[in-house]
Amino acid sequence: PRLRPDGTGGGFVGSMVPRGYGGGTGCRDTSEPIIEILGPNPKRFRVAKAGGVNAVMRLGGNENEESIARVEALIADQRSAYESDIKSIIKATSGAELCATSTKPNVRPADCIRAEDHTYKGIVDLTSRVSLGDPVPKYDNGGGALLQWKVPYNVMDDAGNKAKTVWRDVIVEEVEINDYERRAKADVMESRKEEVDRAIDEALAKERRRNKSSTRDCPPCEDCTCNNGQHGMIAVVKCNAMCDDKIAAAGEEYTGGSDQTCAPSYLEGDITAPSHQIVQEMLAFMEGLMGPSAMMLLLLGCTLATMLYILRRMITALF
């Protein structure tokens, strides 16, 4: 039968129950929590490999078989204690050691994992409820131990929904005693480089946000005229200087004294081609050198001379 109200205001009756309803009693949380691993994954423990006395010279095939057997026994005994050591470390630190690094040695268990539940009421933080299991050994295809383990993280919300188990890998690296210090220093340098890169990225992102929030569009600048109550013509250099002063004052008044001001109209855009700019600068220089009146007479004379030359060439071509 179709779904219909039960008549009491408590829910619905019928064989078709809508998703998200449980027994007609209201909304039910059906979402699974999500667990995210923080920090290094895999977590690496580096140990010095067991061995006997190392000779400087090459011994070739003259190694003592008894010494070789003794070293192999030491290695086997050392490896048999790895799992129990890892369990003890996890228990003593409540799992915090799994995300500790040489550059961040003082961490809390909450720094290693994050768990959230996306419910119809909002996001619920379940990090404090996450349970950490015992390390499980990993084996190769032949069944041999890889000196690798995986540690499970689990959590359950109030509605009984279990999150998908996530695993952090744990690796024990055996290195020769001569290599131990070199690799430790290399790890420290790599961790510091990652932190520096992360800090630089955060600083750049912060600076971009700051610049974006403080950006203000320049108001439309009025056309600059060089009358200023004066009569007669004014040199271009002097006119440009007057325009600079007027526009700077207007920009400072608008931006409240910040560095952002309007650019003078004679400097905006690419309206003037580079060759025209050179000619304009030459004319401005000559005008400042000879004065506006002499400059006008010179231009007029050049124009007349050019016209006479063109007229002469035309008459010569015709006759």
Coordinates of C-alpha atoms in Angstrom, one line a residue:
P1 CA 0.0 0.0 0.0
R2 CA 1.0 3.6 -0.5
L3 CA 2.6 5.6 2.3
R4 CA 0.0 7.5 4.4
P5 CA 0.1 9.4 7.7
D6 CA -0.7 7.3 10.7
G7 CA -3.2 9.9 11.9
T8 CA -1.4 10.6 15.2
G9 CA 1.2 13.0 13.9
G10 CA 4.0 10.5 14.8
G11 CA 4.9 9.4 11.3
F12 CA 3.8 7.2 8.4
V13 CA 2.3 3.8 7.9
G14 CA 2.5 1.5 4.9
S15 CA 5.1 -0.7 3.2
M16 CA 6.9 2.2 1.6
V17 CA 9.1 4.0 4.2
P18 CA 11.0 7.0 2.9
R19 CA 14.8 7.1 3.2
G20 CA 15.9 8.8 6.3
Y21 CA 12.9 7.7 8.4
G22 CA 13.1 4.9 10.9
G23 CA 9.8 3.4 12.1
G24 CA 7.9 6.7 11.6
T25 CA 9.7 8.2 14.6
G26 CA 11.4 11.0 12.6
C27 CA 14.8 11.6 10.9
R28 CA 17.6 9.1 11.4
D29 CA 21.3 9.6 10.9
T30 CA 22.5 7.2 8.3
S31 CA 25.8 8.9 7.2
E32 CA 29.0 7.1 8.0
P33 CA 31.7 9.1 9.7
I34 CA 34.9 9.9 7.8
I35 CA 38.4 9.4 9.1
E36 CA 41.4 11.3 7.8
I37 CA 45.0 10.4 8.6
L38 CA 47.3 13.3 9.5
G39 CA 51.0 13.3 9.6
P40 CA 53.4 10.9 7.9
N41 CA 52.0 7.8 6.3
P42 CA 53.9 5.5 6.3
K43 CA 55.5 6.1 9.7
R44 CA 59.2 5.0 9.5
F45 CA 61.3 3.7 12.4
R46 CA 65.0 3.5 11.6
V47 CA 67.2 1.1 13.5
A48 CA 70.9 0.1 13.2
K49 CA 71.2 -3.3 11.7
A50 CA 72.8 -5.9 14.0
G51 CA 76.2 -7.1 13.0
G52 CA 79.6 -8.2 14.2
V53 CA 83.0 -6.5 14.0
N54 CA 83.5 -4.9 10.5
A55 CA 86.9 -5.1 9.0
V56 CA 88.4 -2.3 6.9
M57 CA 90.0 -4.6 4.4
R58 CA 88.1 -6.9 2.1
L59 CA 88.1 -10.5 3.4
G60 CA 86.9 -12.0 0.1
G61 CA 85.6 -15.5 0.8
N62 CA 87.6 -15.9 4.1
E63 CA 84.8 -14.8 6.4
N64 CA 84.4 -16.9 9.5
E65 CA 81.2 -19.1 9.1
E66 CA 80.7 -19.0 12.8
S67 CA 80.7 -15.2 12.8
I68 CA 78.3 -15.1 9.9
A69 CA 75.9 -17.5 11.8
R70 CA 76.2 -15.4 15.0
V71 CA 75.3 -12.2 13.1
E72 CA 72.3 -13.9 11.4
A73 CA 71.1 -15.0 14.9
L74 CA 71.5 -11.5 16.2
I75 CA 69.5 -10.1 13.3
A76 CA 66.7 -12.6 13.8
D77 CA 66.6 -11.9 17.5
Q78 CA 66.4 -8.1 16.8
R79 CA 63.6 -8.5 14.3
S80 CA 61.5 -10.6 16.7
A81 CA 61.3 -7.6 19.0
Y82 CA 60.1 -5.1 16.5
E83 CA 56.4 -5.7 16.8
S84 CA 56.3 -5.7 20.6
D85 CA 58.4 -2.5 20.6
I86 CA 56.0 -0.8 18.2
K87 CA 53.0 -1.8 20.4
S88 CA 54.7 -0.5 23.5
I89 CA 55.5 2.9 21.8
I90 CA 51.9 3.2 20.6
K91 CA 50.5 2.4 24.0
A92 CA 52.9 4.7 25.9
T93 CA 52.1 7.7 23.6
S94 CA 48.4 6.9 22.9
G95 CA 49.3 6.7 19.3
A96 CA 50.9 10.2 19.1
E97 CA 54.3 8.8 18.1
L98 CA 52.8 7.7 14.8
C99 CA 52.7 11.3 13.6
A100 CA 55.7 12.6 15.4
T101 CA 58.7 13.8 13.3
S102 CA 62.1 15.2 14.0
T103 CA 60.9 18.7 13.4
K104 CA 57.6 18.2 15.3
P105 CA 58.4 15.9 18.2
N106 CA 55.8 17.2 20.7
V107 CA 52.5 16.2 19.2
R108 CA 49.2 15.0 20.7
P109 CA 47.1 12.0 19.7
A110 CA 44.5 14.4 18.1
D111 CA 47.2 15.7 15.8
C112 CA 47.5 12.3 14.1
I113 CA 43.9 11.8 13.1
R114 CA 40.7 13.7 12.3
A115 CA 37.2 12.2 12.3
E116 CA 34.0 14.0 11.2
D117 CA 30.3 12.9 10.9
H118 CA 28.2 14.9 8.3
T119 CA 24.7 14.6 9.8
Y120 CA 21.4 16.4 9.0
K121 CA 22.2 18.5 12.1
G122 CA 25.6 19.6 10.8
I123 CA 29.2 18.4 11.1
V124 CA 30.0 16.6 14.3
D125 CA 33.7 16.2 15.4
L126 CA 34.4 12.6 16.4
T127 CA 38.2 12.9 16.7
S128 CA 38.2 12.2 20.4
R129 CA 36.3 8.9 19.9
V130 CA 38.7 7.4 17.4
S131 CA 40.1 4.0 18.6
L132 CA 43.5 2.8 17.6
G133 CA 44.1 -0.9 17.1
D134 CA 47.2 -3.1 17.3
P135 CA 49.7 -3.2 14.4
V136 CA 49.0 -6.0 11.9
P137 CA 52.0 -7.5 10.1
K138 CA 52.3 -7.3 6.3
Y139 CA 53.8 -10.1 4.3
D140 CA 55.1 -10.6 0.8
N141 CA 53.7 -13.0 -1.7
G142 CA 55.8 -15.8 -0.3
G143 CA 54.5 -15.3 3.2
G144 CA 57.8 -13.7 4.4
A145 CA 57.7 -10.8 6.8
L146 CA 58.4 -7.4 5.2
L147 CA 59.3 -5.5 8.4
Q148 CA 56.1 -3.6 7.7
W149 CA 52.9 -3.3 9.7
K150 CA 49.6 -1.4 9.4
V151 CA 47.7 0.2 12.3
P152 CA 43.9 0.5 12.1
Y153 CA 41.8 3.6 13.1
N154 CA 38.0 3.1 13.8
V155 CA 35.2 5.3 15.0
M156 CA 31.4 5.1 15.5
D157 CA 28.8 7.9 15.8
D158 CA 25.9 8.1 18.2
A159 CA 23.5 6.5 15.7
G160 CA 25.7 3.4 15.5
N161 CA 27.2 4.1 12.0
K162 CA 30.8 2.9 11.7
A163 CA 33.4 4.7 9.7
K164 CA 35.4 2.8 7.1
T165 CA 38.6 1.6 8.7
V166 CA 41.7 3.5 7.7
W167 CA 45.2 2.2 8.0
R168 CA 48.5 3.9 8.7
D169 CA 51.5 1.9 7.5
V170 CA 54.5 1.4 9.8
I171 CA 57.9 0.5 8.3
V172 CA 61.1 -0.5 10.2
E173 CA 64.2 0.4 8.2
E174 CA 67.4 -1.5 9.0
V175 CA 70.5 0.5 8.0
E176 CA 74.2 -0.1 8.5
I177 CA 75.7 1.8 11.4
N178 CA 77.8 3.9 9.0
D179 CA 74.6 5.0 7.2
Y180 CA 72.5 5.6 10.2
E181 CA 73.6 9.2 11.0
R182 CA 73.7 10.3 7.3
R183 CA 70.1 9.1 6.8
A184 CA 68.9 10.8 10.0
K185 CA 70.3 14.1 8.9
A186 CA 68.8 13.7 5.5
D187 CA 65.4 13.2 7.0
V188 CA 65.8 16.3 9.2
M189 CA 66.7 18.4 6.2
E190 CA 63.8 17.1 4.2
S191 CA 61.3 17.8 7.0
R192 CA 62.6 21.3 7.4
K193 CA 62.5 21.9 3.7
E194 CA 58.8 20.8 3.6
E195 CA 58.0 23.1 6.5
V196 CA 59.7 26.1 4.9
D197 CA 57.9 25.4 1.6
R198 CA 54.6 25.2 3.5
A199 CA 55.3 28.4 5.3
I200 CA 56.2 30.2 2.1
D201 CA 53.0 29.0 0.4
E202 CA 50.9 30.1 3.4
A203 CA 52.6 33.5 3.4
L204 CA 52.0 34.0 -0.3
A205 CA 48.4 33.0 0.0
K206 CA 47.9 35.4 2.9
E207 CA 49.5 38.2 1.0
R208 CA 47.3 37.5 -2.1
R209 CA 44.2 37.7 0.1
R210 CA 45.4 40.9 1.7
N211 CA 46.1 42.5 -1.6
K212 CA 42.8 41.4 -3.0
S213 CA 40.8 42.8 -0.1
S214 CA 42.7 46.1 -0.2
T215 CA 42.4 46.7 -3.9
R216 CA 40.4 49.8 -4.8
D217 CA 39.6 50.9 -8.3
C218 CA 40.9 54.3 -9.2
P219 CA 38.2 56.9 -9.9
P220 CA 37.9 58.2 -13.4
C221 CA 40.5 60.9 -13.7
E222 CA 39.4 64.2 -15.2
D223 CA 41.1 65.5 -18.2
C224 CA 44.0 67.7 -17.2
T225 CA 44.1 71.2 -18.6
C226 CA 46.9 73.7 -18.1
N227 CA 44.9 76.9 -18.0
N228 CA 45.2 77.4 -14.2
G229 CA 44.1 81.0 -14.6
Q230 CA 47.2 81.8 -16.8
H231 CA 47.1 83.5 -20.2
G232 CA 49.0 82.4 -23.2
M233 CA 50.7 79.1 -24.0
I234 CA 52.5 77.0 -21.5
A235 CA 55.5 74.7 -22.2
V236 CA 54.6 71.0 -22.4
V237 CA 57.1 70.1 -19.6
K238 CA 55.5 72.6 -17.3
C239 CA 52.0 71.5 -18.3
N240 CA 52.9 67.9 -17.5
A241 CA 54.3 68.9 -14.1
M242 CA 51.1 70.8 -13.3
C243 CA 49.0 67.7 -14.3
D244 CA 51.1 65.5 -12.1
D245 CA 50.5 67.7 -9.1
K246 CA 46.7 68.0 -9.7
I247 CA 46.2 64.2 -10.2
A248 CA 48.4 63.3 -7.2
A249 CA 46.4 65.6 -5.0
A250 CA 43.1 64.1 -6.3
G251 CA 44.3 60.5 -5.8
E252 CA 45.5 61.2 -2.3
E253 CA 42.2 62.7 -1.4
Y254 CA 40.4 59.6 -2.8
T255 CA 42.6 56.8 -1.3
G256 CA 43.2 58.5 2.0
G257 CA 46.9 58.9 1.6
S258 CA 47.7 55.3 0.3
D259 CA 50.1 54.5 -2.4
Q260 CA 47.4 54.0 -5.0
T261 CA 46.9 57.0 -7.2
C262 CA 45.7 57.8 -10.7
A263 CA 48.3 57.9 -13.5
P264 CA 48.4 61.1 -15.5
S265 CA 46.4 60.9 -18.7
Y266 CA 49.4 61.5 -20.9
L267 CA 51.1 58.3 -19.4
E268 CA 48.1 56.0 -19.6
G269 CA 47.8 53.0 -21.9
D270 CA 49.7 52.4 -25.1
I271 CA 47.9 55.1 -27.1
T272 CA 51.1 56.8 -28.1
A273 CA 53.5 54.7 -30.2
P274 CA 57.2 54.6 -29.1
S275 CA 58.3 56.6 -32.2
H276 CA 55.7 59.3 -31.4
Q277 CA 56.9 59.4 -27.9
I278 CA 60.4 60.1 -29.0
V279 CA 59.2 62.9 -31.3
Q280 CA 57.1 64.4 -28.5
E281 CA 60.0 64.3 -26.1
M282 CA 62.3 66.1 -28.7
L283 CA 59.6 68.8 -29.3
A284 CA 59.1 69.2 -25.6
F285 CA 62.9 69.6 -25.1
M286 CA 63.2 72.2 -27.9
E287 CA 60.2 74.1 -26.6
G288 CA 61.7 74.3 -23.2
L289 CA 65.0 75.4 -24.7
M290 CA 63.7 78.1 -27.1
G291 CA 60.4 79.0 -25.5
P292 CA 56.8 78.5 -26.9
S293 CA 56.9 81.5 -29.3
A294 CA 60.2 80.5 -31.0
M295 CA 59.0 76.9 -31.2
M296 CA 55.9 77.9 -33.0
L297 CA 57.9 80.1 -35.5
L298 CA 60.3 77.2 -36.1
L299 CA 57.5 74.8 -36.8
L300 CA 55.7 77.3 -39.1
G301 CA 59.0 77.8 -41.0
C302 CA 59.6 74.1 -41.4
T303 CA 56.0 73.6 -42.6
L304 CA 56.4 76.4 -45.3
A305 CA 59.8 75.1 -46.4
T306 CA 58.3 71.6 -46.8
M307 CA 55.4 72.9 -48.8
L308 CA 57.7 75.0 -51.1
Y309 CA 59.9 71.9 -51.7
I310 CA 56.9 69.8 -52.6
L311 CA 55.5 72.5 -54.9
R312 CA 58.9 72.8 -56.7
R313 CA 59.0 69.1 -57.3
M314 CA 55.5 69.1 -58.7
I315 CA 56.3 72.0 -61.1
T316 CA 59.5 70.2 -62.2
A317 CA 57.6 67.0 -62.9
L318 CA 54.9 68.8 -65.0
F319 CA 57.3 71.0 -67.1

